[in-house]
PDB file of C-alpha atoms and ligand atoms in Angstrom:
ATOM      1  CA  UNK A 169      46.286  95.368  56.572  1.00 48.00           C
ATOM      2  CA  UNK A 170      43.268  97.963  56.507  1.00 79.00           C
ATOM      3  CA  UNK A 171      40.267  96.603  56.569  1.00 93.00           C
ATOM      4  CA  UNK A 172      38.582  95.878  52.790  1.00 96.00           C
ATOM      5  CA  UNK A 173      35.974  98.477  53.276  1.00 97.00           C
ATOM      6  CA  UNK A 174      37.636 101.081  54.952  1.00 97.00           C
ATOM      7  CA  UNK A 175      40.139 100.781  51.947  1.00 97.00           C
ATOM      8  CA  UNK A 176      36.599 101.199  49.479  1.00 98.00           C
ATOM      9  CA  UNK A 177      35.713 104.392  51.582  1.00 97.00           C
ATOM     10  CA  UNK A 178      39.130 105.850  51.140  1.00 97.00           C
ATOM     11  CA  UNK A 179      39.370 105.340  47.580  1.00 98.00           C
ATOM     12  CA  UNK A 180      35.302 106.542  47.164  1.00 98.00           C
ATOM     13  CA  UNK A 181      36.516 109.966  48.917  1.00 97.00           C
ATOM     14  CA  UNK A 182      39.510 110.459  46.402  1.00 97.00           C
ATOM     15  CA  UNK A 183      37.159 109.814  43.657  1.00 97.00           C
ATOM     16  CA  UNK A 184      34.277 111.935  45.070  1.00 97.00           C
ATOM     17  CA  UNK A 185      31.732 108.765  44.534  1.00 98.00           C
ATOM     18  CA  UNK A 186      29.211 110.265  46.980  1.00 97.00           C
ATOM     19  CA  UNK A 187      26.515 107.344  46.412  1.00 98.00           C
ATOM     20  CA  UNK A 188      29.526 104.510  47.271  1.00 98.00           C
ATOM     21  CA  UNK A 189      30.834 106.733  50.291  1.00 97.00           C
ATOM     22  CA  UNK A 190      27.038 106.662  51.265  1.00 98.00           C
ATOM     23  CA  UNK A 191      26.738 102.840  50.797  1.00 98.00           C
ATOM     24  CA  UNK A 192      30.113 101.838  52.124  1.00 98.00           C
ATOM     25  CA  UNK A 193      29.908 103.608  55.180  1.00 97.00           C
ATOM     26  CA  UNK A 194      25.984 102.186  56.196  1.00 97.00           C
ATOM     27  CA  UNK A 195      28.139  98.775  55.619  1.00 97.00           C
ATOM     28  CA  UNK A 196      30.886 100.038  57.618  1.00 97.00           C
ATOM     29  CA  UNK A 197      28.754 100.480  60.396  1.00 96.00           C
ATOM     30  CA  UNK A 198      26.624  97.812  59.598  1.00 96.00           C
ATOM     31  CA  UNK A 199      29.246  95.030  59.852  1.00 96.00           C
ATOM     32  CA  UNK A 200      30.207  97.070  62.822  1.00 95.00           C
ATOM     33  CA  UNK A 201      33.865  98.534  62.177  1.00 95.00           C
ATOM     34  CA  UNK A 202      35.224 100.487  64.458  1.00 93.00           C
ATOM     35  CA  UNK A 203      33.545 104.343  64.280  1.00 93.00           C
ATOM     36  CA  UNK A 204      36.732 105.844  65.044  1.00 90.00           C
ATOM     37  CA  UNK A 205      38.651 103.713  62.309  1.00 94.00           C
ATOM     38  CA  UNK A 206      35.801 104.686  59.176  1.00 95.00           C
ATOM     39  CA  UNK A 207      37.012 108.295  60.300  1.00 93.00           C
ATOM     40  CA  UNK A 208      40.949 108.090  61.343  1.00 91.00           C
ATOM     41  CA  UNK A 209      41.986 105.187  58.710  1.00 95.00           C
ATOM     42  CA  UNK A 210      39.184 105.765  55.730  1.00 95.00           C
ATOM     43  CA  UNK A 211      37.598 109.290  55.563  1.00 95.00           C
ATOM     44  CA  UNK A 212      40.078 111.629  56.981  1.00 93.00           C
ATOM     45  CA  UNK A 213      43.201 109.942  55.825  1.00 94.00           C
ATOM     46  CA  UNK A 214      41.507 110.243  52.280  1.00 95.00           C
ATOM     47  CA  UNK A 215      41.341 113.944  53.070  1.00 95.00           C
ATOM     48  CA  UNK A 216      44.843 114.134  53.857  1.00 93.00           C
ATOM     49  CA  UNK A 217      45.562 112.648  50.499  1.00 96.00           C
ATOM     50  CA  UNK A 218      43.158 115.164  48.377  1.00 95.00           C
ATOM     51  CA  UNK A 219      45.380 117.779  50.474  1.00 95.00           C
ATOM     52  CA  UNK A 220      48.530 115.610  49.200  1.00 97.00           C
ATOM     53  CA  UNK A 221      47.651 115.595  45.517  1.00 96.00           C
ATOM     54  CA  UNK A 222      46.732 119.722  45.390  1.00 96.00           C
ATOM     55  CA  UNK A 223      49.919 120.390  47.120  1.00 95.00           C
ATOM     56  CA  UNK A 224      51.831 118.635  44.161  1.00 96.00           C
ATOM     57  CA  UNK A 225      49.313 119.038  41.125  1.00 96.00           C
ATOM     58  CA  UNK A 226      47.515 116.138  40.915  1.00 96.00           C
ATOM     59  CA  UNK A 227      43.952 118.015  41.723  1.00 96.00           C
ATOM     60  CA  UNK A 228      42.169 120.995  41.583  1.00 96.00           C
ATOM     61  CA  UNK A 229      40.065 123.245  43.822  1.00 96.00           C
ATOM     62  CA  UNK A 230      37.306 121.191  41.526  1.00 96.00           C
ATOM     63  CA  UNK A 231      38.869 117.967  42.742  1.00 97.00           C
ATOM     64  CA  UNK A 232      38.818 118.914  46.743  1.00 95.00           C
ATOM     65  CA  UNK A 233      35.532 120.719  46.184  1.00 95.00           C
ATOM     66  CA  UNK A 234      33.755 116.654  45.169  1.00 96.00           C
ATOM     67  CA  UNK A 235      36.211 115.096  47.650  1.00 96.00           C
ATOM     68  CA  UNK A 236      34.926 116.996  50.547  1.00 94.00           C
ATOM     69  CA  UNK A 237      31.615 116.633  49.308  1.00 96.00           C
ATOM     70  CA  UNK A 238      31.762 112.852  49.390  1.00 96.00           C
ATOM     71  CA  UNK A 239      33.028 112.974  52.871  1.00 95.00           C
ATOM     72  CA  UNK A 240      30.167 115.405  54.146  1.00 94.00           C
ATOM     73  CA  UNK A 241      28.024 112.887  52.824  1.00 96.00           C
ATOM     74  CA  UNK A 242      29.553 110.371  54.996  1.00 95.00           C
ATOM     75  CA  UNK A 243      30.055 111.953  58.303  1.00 94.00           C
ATOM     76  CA  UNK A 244      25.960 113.189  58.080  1.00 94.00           C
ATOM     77  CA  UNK A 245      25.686 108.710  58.343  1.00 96.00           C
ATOM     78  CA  UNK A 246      28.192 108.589  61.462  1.00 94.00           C
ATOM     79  CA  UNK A 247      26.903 111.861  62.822  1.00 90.00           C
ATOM     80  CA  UNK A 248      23.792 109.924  64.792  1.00 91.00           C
ATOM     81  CA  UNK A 249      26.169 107.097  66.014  1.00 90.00           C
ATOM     82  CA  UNK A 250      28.215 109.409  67.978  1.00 83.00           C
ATOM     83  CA  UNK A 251      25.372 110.688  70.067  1.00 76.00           C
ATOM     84  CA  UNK A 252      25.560 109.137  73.593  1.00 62.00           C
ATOM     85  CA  UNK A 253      22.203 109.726  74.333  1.00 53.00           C
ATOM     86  CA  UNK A 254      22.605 108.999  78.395  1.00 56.00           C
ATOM     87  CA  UNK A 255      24.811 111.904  78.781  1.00 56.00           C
ATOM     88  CA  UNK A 256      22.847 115.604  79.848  1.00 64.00           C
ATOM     89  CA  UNK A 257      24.761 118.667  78.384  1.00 73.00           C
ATOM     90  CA  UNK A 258      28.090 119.027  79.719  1.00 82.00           C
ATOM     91  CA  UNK A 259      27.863 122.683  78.655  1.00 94.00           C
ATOM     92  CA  UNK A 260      27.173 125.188  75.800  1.00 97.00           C
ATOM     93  CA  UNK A 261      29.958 125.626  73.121  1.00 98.00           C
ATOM     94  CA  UNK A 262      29.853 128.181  70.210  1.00 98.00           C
ATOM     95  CA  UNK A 263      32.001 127.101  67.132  1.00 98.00           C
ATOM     96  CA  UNK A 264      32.690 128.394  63.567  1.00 98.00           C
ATOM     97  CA  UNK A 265      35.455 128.818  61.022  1.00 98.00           C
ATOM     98  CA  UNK A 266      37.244 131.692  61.117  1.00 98.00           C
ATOM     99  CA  UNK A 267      37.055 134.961  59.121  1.00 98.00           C
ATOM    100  CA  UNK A 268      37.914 134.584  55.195  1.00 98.00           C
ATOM    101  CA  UNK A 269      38.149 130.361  55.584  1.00 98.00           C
ATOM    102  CA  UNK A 270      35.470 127.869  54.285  1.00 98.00           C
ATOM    103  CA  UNK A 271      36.935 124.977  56.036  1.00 98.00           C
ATOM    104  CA  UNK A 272      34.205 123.305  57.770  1.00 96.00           C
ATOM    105  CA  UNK A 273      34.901 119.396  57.883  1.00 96.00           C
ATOM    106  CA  UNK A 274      37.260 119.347  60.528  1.00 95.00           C
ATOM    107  CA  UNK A 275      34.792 122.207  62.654  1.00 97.00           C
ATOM    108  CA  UNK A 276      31.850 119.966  61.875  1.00 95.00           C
ATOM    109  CA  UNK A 277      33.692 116.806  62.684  1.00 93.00           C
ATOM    110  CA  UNK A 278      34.508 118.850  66.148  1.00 95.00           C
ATOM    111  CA  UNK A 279      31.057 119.936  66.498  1.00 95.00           C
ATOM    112  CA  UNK A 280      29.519 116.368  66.210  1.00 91.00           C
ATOM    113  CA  UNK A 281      31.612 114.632  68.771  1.00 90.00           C
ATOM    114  CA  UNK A 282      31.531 117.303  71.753  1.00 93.00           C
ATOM    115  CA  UNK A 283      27.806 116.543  70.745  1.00 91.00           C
ATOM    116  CA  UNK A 284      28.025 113.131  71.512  1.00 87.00           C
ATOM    117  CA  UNK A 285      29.778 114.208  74.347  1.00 87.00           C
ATOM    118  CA  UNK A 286      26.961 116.096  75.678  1.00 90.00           C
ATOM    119  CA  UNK A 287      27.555 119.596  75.001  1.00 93.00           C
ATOM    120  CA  UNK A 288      25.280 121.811  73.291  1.00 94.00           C
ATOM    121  CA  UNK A 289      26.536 123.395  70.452  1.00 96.00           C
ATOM    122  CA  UNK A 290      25.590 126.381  68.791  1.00 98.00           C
ATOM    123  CA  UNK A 291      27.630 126.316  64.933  1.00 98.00           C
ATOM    124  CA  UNK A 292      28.058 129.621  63.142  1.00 98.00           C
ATOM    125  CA  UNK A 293      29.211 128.034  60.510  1.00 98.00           C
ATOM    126  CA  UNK A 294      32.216 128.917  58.391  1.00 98.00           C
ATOM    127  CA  UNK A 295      33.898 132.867  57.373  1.00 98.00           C
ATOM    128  CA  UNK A 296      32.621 133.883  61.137  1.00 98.00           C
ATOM    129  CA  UNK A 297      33.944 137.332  61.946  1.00 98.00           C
ATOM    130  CA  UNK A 298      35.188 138.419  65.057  1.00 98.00           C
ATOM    131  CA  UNK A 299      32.028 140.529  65.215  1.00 98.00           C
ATOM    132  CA  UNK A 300      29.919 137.980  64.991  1.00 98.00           C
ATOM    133  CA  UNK A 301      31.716 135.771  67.587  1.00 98.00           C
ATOM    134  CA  UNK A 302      31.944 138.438  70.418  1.00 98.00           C
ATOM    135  CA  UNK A 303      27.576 139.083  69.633  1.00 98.00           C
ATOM    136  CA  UNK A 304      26.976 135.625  70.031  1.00 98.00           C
ATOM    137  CA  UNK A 305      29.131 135.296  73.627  1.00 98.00           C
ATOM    138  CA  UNK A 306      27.442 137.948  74.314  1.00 98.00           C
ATOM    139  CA  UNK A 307      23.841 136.579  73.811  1.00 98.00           C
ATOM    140  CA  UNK A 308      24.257 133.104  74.366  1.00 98.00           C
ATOM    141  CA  UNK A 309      26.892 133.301  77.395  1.00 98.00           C
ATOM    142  CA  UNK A 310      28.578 129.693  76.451  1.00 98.00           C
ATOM    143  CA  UNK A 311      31.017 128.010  78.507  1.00 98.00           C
ATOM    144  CA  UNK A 312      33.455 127.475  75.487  1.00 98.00           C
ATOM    145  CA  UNK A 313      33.955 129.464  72.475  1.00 98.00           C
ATOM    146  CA  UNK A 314      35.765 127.216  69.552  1.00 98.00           C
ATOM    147  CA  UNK A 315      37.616 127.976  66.639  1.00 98.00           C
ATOM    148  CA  UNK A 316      38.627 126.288  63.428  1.00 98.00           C
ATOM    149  CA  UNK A 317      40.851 127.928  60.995  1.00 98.00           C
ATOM    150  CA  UNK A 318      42.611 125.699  57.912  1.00 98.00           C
ATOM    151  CA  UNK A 319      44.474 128.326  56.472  1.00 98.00           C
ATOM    152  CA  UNK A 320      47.488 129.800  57.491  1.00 98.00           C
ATOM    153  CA  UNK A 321      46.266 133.392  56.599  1.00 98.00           C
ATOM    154  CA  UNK A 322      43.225 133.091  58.061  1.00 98.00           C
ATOM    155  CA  UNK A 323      44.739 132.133  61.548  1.00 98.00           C
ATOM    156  CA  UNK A 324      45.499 135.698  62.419  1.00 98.00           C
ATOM    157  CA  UNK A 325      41.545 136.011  62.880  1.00 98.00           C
ATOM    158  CA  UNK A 326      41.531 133.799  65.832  1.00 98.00           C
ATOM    159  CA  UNK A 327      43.743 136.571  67.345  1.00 98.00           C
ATOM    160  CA  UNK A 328      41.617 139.286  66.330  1.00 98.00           C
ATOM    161  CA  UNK A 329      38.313 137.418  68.133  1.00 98.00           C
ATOM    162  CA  UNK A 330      40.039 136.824  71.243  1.00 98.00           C
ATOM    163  CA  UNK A 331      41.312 140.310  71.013  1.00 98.00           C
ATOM    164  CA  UNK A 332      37.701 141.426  70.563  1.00 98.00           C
ATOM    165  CA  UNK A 333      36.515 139.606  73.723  1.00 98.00           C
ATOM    166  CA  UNK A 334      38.651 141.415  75.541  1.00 98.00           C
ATOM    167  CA  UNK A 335      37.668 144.502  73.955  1.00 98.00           C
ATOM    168  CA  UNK A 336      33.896 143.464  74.816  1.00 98.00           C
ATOM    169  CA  UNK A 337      34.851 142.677  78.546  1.00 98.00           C
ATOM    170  CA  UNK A 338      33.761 138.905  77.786  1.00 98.00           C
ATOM    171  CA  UNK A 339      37.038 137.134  77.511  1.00 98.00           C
ATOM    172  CA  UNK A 340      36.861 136.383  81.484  1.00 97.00           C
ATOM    173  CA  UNK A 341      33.031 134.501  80.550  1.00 97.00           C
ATOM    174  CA  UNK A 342      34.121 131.885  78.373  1.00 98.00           C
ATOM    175  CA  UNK A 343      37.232 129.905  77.454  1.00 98.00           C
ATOM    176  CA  UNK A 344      38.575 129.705  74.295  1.00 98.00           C
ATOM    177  CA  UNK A 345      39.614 126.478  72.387  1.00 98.00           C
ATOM    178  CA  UNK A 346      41.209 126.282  68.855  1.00 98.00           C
ATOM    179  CA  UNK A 347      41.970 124.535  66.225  1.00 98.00           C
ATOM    180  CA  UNK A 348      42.851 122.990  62.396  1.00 98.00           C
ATOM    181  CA  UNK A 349      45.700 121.996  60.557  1.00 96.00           C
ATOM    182  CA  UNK A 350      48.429 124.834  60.571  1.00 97.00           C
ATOM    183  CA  UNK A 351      47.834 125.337  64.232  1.00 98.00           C
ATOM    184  CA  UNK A 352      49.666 124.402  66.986  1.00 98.00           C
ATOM    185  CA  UNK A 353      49.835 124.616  71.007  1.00 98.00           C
ATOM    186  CA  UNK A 354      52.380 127.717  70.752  1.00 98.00           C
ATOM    187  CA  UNK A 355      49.965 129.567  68.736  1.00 98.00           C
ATOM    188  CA  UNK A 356      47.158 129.088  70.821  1.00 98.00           C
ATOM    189  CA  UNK A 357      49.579 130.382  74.119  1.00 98.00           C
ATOM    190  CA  UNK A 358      50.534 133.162  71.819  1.00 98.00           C
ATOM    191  CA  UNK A 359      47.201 135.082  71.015  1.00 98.00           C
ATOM    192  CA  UNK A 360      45.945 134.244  74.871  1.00 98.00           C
ATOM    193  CA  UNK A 361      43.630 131.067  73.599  1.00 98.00           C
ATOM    194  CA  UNK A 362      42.904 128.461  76.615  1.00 98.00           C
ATOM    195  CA  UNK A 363      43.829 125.128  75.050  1.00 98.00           C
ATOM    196  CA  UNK A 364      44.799 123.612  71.019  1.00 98.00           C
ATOM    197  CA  UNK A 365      43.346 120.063  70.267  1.00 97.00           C
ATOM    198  CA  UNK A 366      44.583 118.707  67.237  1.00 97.00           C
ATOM    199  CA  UNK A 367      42.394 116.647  66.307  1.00 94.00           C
ATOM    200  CA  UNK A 368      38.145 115.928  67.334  1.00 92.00           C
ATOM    201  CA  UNK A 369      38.998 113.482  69.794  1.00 90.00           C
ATOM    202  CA  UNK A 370      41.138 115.533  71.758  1.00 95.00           C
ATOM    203  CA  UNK A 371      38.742 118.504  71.181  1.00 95.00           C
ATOM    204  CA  UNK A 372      36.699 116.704  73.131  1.00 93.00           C
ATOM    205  CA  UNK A 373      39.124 115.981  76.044  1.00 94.00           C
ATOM    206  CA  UNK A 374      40.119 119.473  75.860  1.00 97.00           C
ATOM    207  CA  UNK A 375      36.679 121.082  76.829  1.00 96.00           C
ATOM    208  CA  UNK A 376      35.890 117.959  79.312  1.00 93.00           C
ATOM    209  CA  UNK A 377      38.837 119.232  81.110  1.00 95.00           C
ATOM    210  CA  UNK A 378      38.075 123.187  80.770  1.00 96.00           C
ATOM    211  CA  UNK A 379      34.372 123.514  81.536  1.00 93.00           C
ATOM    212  CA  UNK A 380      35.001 120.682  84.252  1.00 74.00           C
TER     213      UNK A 380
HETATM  214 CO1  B1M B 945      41.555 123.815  50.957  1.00 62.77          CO
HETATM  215  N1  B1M B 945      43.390 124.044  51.583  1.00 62.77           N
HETATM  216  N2  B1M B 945      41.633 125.546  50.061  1.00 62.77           N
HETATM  217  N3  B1M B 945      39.784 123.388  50.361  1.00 62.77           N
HETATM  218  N4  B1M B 945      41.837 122.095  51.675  1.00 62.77           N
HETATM  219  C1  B1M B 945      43.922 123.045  52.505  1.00 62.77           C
HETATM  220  C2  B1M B 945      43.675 123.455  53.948  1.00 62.77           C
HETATM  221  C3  B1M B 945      45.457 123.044  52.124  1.00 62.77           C
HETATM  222  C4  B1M B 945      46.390 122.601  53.268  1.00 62.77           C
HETATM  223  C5  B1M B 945      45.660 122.165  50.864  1.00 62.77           C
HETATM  224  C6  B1M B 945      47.109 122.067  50.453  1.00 62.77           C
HETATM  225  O1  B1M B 945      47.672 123.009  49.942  1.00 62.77           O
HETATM  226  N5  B1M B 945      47.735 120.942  50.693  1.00 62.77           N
HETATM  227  C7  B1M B 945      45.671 124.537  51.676  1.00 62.77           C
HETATM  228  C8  B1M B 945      46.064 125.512  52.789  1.00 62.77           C
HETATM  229  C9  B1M B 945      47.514 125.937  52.705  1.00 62.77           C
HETATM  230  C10 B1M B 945      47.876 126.908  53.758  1.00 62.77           C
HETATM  231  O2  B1M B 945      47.120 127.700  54.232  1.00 62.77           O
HETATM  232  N6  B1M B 945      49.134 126.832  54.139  1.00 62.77           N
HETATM  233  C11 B1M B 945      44.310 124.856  51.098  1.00 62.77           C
HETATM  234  C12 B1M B 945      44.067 125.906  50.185  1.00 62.77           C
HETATM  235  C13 B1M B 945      45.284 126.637  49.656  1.00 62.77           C
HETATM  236  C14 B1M B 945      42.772 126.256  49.743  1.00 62.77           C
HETATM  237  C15 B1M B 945      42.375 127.404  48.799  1.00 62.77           C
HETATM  238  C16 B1M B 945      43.112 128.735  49.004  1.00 62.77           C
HETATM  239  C17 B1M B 945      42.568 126.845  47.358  1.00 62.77           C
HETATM  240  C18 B1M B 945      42.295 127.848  46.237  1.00 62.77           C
HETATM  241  O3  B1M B 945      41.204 128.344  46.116  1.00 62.77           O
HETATM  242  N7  B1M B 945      43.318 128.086  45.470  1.00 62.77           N
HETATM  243  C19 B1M B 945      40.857 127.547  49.058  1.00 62.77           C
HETATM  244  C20 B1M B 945      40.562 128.522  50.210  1.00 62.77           C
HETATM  245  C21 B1M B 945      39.083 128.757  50.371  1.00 62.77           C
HETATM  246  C22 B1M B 945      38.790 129.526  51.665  1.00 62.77           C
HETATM  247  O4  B1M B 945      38.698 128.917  52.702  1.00 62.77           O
HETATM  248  N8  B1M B 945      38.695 130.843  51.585  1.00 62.77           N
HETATM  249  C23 B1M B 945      40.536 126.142  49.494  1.00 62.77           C
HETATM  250  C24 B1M B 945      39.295 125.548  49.289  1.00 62.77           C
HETATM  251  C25 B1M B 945      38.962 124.254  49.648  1.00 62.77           C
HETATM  252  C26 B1M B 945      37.638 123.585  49.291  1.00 62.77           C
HETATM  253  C27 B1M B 945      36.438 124.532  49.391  1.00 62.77           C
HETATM  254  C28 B1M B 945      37.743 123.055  47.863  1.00 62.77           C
HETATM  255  C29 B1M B 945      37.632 122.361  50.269  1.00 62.77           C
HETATM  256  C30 B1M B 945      36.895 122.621  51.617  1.00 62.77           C
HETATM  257  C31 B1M B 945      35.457 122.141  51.581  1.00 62.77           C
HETATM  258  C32 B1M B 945      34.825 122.202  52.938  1.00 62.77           C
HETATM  259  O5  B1M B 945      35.447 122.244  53.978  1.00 62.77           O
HETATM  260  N9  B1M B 945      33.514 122.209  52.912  1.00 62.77           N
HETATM  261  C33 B1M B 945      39.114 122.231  50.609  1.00 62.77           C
HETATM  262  C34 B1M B 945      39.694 121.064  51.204  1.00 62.77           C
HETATM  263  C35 B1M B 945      38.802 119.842  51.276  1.00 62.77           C
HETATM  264  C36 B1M B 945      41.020 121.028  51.691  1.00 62.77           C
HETATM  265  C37 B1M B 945      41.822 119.829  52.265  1.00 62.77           C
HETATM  266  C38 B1M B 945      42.203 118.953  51.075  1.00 62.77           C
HETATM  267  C39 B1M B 945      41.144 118.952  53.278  1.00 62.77           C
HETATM  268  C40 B1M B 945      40.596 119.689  54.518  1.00 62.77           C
HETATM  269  C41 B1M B 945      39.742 118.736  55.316  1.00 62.77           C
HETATM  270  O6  B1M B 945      38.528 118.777  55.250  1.00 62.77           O
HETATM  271  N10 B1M B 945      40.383 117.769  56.025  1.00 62.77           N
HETATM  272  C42 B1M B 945      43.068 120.556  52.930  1.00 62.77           C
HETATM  273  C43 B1M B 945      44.322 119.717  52.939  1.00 62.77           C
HETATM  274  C44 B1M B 945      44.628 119.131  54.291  1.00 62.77           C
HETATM  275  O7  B1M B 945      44.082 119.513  55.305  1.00 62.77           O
HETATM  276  N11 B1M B 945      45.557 118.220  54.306  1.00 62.77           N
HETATM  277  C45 B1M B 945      43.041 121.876  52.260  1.00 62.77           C
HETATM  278  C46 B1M B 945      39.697 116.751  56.802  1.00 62.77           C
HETATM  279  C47 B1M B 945      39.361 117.301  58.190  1.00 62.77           C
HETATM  280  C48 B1M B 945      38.686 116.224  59.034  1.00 62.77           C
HETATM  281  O8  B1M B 945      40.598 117.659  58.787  1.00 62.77           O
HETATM  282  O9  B1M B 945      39.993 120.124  58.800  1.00 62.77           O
HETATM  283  O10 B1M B 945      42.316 119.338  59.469  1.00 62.77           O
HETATM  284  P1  B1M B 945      40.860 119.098  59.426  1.00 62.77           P
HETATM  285  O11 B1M B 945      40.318 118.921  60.893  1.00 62.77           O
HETATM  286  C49 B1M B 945      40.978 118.075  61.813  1.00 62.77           C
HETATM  287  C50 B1M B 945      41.971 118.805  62.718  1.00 62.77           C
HETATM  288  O12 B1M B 945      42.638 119.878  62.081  1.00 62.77           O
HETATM  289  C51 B1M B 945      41.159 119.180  63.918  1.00 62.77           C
HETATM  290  O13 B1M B 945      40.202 118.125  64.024  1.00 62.77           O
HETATM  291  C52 B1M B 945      39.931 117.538  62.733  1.00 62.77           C
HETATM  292  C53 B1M B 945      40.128 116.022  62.763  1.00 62.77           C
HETATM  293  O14 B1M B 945      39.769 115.396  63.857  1.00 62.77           O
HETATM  294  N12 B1M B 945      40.434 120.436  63.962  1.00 62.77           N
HETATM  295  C54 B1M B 945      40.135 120.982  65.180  1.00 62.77           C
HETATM  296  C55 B1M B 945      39.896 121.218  63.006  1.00 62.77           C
HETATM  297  N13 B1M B 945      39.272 122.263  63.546  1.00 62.77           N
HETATM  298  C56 B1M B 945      39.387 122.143  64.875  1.00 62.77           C
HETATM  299  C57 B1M B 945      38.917 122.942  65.933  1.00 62.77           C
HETATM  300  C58 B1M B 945      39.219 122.540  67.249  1.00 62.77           C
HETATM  301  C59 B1M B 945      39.967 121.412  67.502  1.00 62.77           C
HETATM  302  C60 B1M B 945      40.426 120.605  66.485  1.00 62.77           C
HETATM  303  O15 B1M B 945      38.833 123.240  68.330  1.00 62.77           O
HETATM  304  C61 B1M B 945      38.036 124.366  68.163  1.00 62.77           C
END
């Protein structure tokens, strides 16, 4: 049975309550649940469920706009928890949402844990063009370049970046990690990225294992 205040959480995200996400998630951690379960079982499965209900009707852009809000609200409380403040940087990553998509929770979500990981992370932020990608390798030389992309017609962008590395010469200086819903490990061997995570966690893995 899920825990009584996880369940609160969940239902506070599918009602966009921001101040009871807020409270019920200082309690969470509080009382000391499980960081990993406030995400996997209360705030992203809500998300999944706000993605359930547009897909048949049930909400609106309006709807997903408050729901995501609620959970941004949220993750800024876990955000400092996941910091492991021992660890020295374990390398540089650049991140951002692709071209045309304004997806960030899942990128942020990304973003904060190789953070508490130790790597130091420069976010562009969402609708990042390949332009703007290949500049930034090119000035700040990180080990990992990572890529979110929620939409299925915005994944073709990821393509076009990595195609503009090459373009630039840089591909060779930095590896290339992707990921988001519609994505999958084919995709990422099919426009020459370096590794897929599915999901934060494995993100996380995922560079550990590529910038060694
Ligand atoms: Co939109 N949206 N949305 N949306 N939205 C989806 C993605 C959708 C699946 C909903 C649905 O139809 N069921 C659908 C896409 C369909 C498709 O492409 N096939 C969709 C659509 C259609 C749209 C619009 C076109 C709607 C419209 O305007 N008619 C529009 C597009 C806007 C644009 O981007 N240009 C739109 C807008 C929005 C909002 C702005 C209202 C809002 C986003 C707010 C924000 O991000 N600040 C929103 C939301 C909230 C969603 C859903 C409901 C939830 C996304 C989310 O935050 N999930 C989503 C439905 C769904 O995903 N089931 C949906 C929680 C988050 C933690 O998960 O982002 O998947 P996720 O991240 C995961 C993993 O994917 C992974 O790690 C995270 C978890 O650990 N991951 C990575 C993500 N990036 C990674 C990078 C990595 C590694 C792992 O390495 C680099």
């Amino acid at each position: 049975m899920t825990n009584p205040t996880i369940q609160i959480i969940y239902n506070a995200i599918l009602e966009g309550d921001r101040e009871r996400v807020q409270t019920q998630v200082k309690h969470a951690i509080e009382t000391g649940i499980d960081l990993v379960s406030i995400l996997n079982d209360g705030m992203i499965a809500a998300m999944a469920e706000v993605g359930r209900r547009f897909s048949c009707g049930d909400y609106y852009v309006p709807e997903m706009l408050i729901a995501a809000r609620a959970m941004q609200d949220g993750l800024k409380l876990i955000k400092p928890h996941l910091m492991q403040t021992e660890i020295k940087s374990s390398g540089k990553v650049v991140a951002g949402t692709v071209k045309g998509d304004l997806h960030d929770i899942g990128k942020t979500l990304v973003c904060m844990m190789l953070e508490g990981a130790g790597f130091e992370i420069l976010d562009l932020g969402t609708d990042v063009a390949p332009e703007k990608f290949v500049e930034t390798v090119r000035a700040e030389k990180p080990h990992l370049l990572a890529m979110s992309a929620l939409l299925t017609t915005t994944m073709p962008n990821m393509q076009a970046t990595i195609n503009a590395l090459v373009k630039a010469g840089l591909r060779d200086q930095v590896k290339v990690i992707i990921g988001g819903a519609p994505l999958t490990d084919k995709y990422a061997q099919q426009i020459g990225a370096d590794g897929f995570a599915a999901d934060a966690g494995r993100a996380v893995a995922l560079a550990k294992s590529l910038v060694g």
